[in-house]
mmCIF file of C-alpha atoms in Angstrom:
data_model
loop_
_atom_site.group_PDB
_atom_site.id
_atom_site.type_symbol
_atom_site.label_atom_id
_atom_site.label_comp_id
_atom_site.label_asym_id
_atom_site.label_seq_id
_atom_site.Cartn_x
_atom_site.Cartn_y
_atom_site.Cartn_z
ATOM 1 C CA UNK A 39 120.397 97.559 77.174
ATOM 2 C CA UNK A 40 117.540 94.876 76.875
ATOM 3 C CA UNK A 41 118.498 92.091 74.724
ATOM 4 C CA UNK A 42 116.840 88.324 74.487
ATOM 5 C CA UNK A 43 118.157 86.019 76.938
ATOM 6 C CA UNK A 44 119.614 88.820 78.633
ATOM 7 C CA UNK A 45 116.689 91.207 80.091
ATOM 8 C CA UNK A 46 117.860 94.674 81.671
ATOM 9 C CA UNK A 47 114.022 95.346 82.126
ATOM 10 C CA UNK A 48 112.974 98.398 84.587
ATOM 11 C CA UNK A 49 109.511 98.876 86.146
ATOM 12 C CA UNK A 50 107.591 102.430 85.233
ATOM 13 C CA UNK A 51 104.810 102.916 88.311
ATOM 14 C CA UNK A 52 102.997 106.254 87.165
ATOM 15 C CA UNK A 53 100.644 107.452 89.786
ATOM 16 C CA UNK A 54 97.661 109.943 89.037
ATOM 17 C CA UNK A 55 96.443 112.030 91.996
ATOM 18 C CA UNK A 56 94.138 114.499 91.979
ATOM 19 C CA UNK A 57 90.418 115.668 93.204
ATOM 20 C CA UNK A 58 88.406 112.307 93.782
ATOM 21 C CA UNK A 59 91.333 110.519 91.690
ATOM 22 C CA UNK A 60 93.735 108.245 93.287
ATOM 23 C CA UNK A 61 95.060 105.618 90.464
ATOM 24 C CA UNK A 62 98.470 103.844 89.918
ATOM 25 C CA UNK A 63 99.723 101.824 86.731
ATOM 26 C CA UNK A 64 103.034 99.591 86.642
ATOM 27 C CA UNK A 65 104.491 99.066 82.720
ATOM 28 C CA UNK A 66 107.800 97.052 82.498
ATOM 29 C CA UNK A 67 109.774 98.294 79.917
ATOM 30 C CA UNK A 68 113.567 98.079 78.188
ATOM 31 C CA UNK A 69 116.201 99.610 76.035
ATOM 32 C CA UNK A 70 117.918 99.089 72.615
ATOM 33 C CA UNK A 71 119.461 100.495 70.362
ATOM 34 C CA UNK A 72 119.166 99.454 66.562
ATOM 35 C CA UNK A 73 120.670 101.376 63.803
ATOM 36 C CA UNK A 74 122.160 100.115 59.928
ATOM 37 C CA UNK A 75 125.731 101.340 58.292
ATOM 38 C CA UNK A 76 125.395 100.827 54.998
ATOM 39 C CA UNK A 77 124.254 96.945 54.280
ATOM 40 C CA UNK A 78 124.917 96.309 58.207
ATOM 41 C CA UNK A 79 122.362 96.024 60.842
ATOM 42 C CA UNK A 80 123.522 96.555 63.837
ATOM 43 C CA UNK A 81 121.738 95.783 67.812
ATOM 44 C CA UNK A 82 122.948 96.953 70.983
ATOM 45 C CA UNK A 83 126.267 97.347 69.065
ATOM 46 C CA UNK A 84 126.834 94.300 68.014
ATOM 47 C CA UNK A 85 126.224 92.896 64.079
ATOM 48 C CA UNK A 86 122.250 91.679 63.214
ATOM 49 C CA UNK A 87 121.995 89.271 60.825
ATOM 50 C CA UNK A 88 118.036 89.352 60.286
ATOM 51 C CA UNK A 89 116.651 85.254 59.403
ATOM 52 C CA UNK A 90 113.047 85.879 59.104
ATOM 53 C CA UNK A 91 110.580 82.816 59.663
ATOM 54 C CA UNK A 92 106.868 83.543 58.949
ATOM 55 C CA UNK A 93 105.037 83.056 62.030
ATOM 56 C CA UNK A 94 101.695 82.903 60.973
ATOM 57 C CA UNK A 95 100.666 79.538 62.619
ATOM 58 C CA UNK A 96 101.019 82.036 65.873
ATOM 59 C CA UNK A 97 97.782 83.692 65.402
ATOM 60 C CA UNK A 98 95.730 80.912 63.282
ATOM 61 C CA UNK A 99 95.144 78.506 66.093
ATOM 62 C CA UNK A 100 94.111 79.309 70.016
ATOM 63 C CA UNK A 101 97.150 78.818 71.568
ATOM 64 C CA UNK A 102 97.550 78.891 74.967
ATOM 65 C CA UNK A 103 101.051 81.536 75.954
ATOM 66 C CA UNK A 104 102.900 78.257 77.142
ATOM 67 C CA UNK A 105 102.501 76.831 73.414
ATOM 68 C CA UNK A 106 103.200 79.853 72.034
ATOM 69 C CA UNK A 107 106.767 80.371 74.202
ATOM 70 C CA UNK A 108 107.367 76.983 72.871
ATOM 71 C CA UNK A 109 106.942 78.065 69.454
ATOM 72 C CA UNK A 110 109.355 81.012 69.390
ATOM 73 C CA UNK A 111 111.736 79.116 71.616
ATOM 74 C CA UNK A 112 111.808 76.556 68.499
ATOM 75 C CA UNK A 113 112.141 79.319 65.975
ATOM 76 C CA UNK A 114 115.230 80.583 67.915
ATOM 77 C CA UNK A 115 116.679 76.926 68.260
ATOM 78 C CA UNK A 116 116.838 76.818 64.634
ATOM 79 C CA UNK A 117 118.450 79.935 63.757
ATOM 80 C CA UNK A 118 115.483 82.525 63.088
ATOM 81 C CA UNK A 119 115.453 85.723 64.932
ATOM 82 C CA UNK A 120 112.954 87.888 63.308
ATOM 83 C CA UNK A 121 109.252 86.637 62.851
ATOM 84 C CA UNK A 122 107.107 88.001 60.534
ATOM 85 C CA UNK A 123 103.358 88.178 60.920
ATOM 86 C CA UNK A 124 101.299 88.933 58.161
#
């Protein structure tokens, strides 16, 4: 199971052969699960506590993907794991 800080990624490489055709494409990809019991939100099997932060500076300004890393590595350093972009 993927989670953040903790990657269990896998590589997909579909290839496409045919007449004349002859193409390949690599897509990185992970697992969780997610599911709720009753008021409790559960990831990967463990609780989920959602603290939403609006993260609509994200897409206002050109950043460049350094500066925006930086951003969610802030939001995470001060306790928000779910950003919302409206």
């Amino acid at each position: 199971l993927w989670d953040l800080g903790r990657p269990e990624l896998y590589e997909l490489r579909l290839q496409v052969e045919g007449a004349g055709l002859s193409d390949e494409f690599p897509q990185v990809f992970g697992f969780r699960e997610f599911w709720i019991e009753g008021r409790e939100f559960f990831l990967n099997g463990v609780p989920f506590r959602p603290r939403p932060v609006l993260a609509e500076v994200l897409g206002r300004e050109s950043f460049n993907e350094r500066e925006i890393d930086g951003k969610l590595r802030g939001f995470l350093r001060a306790g928000f794991n779910l950003a919302q972009h409206w």
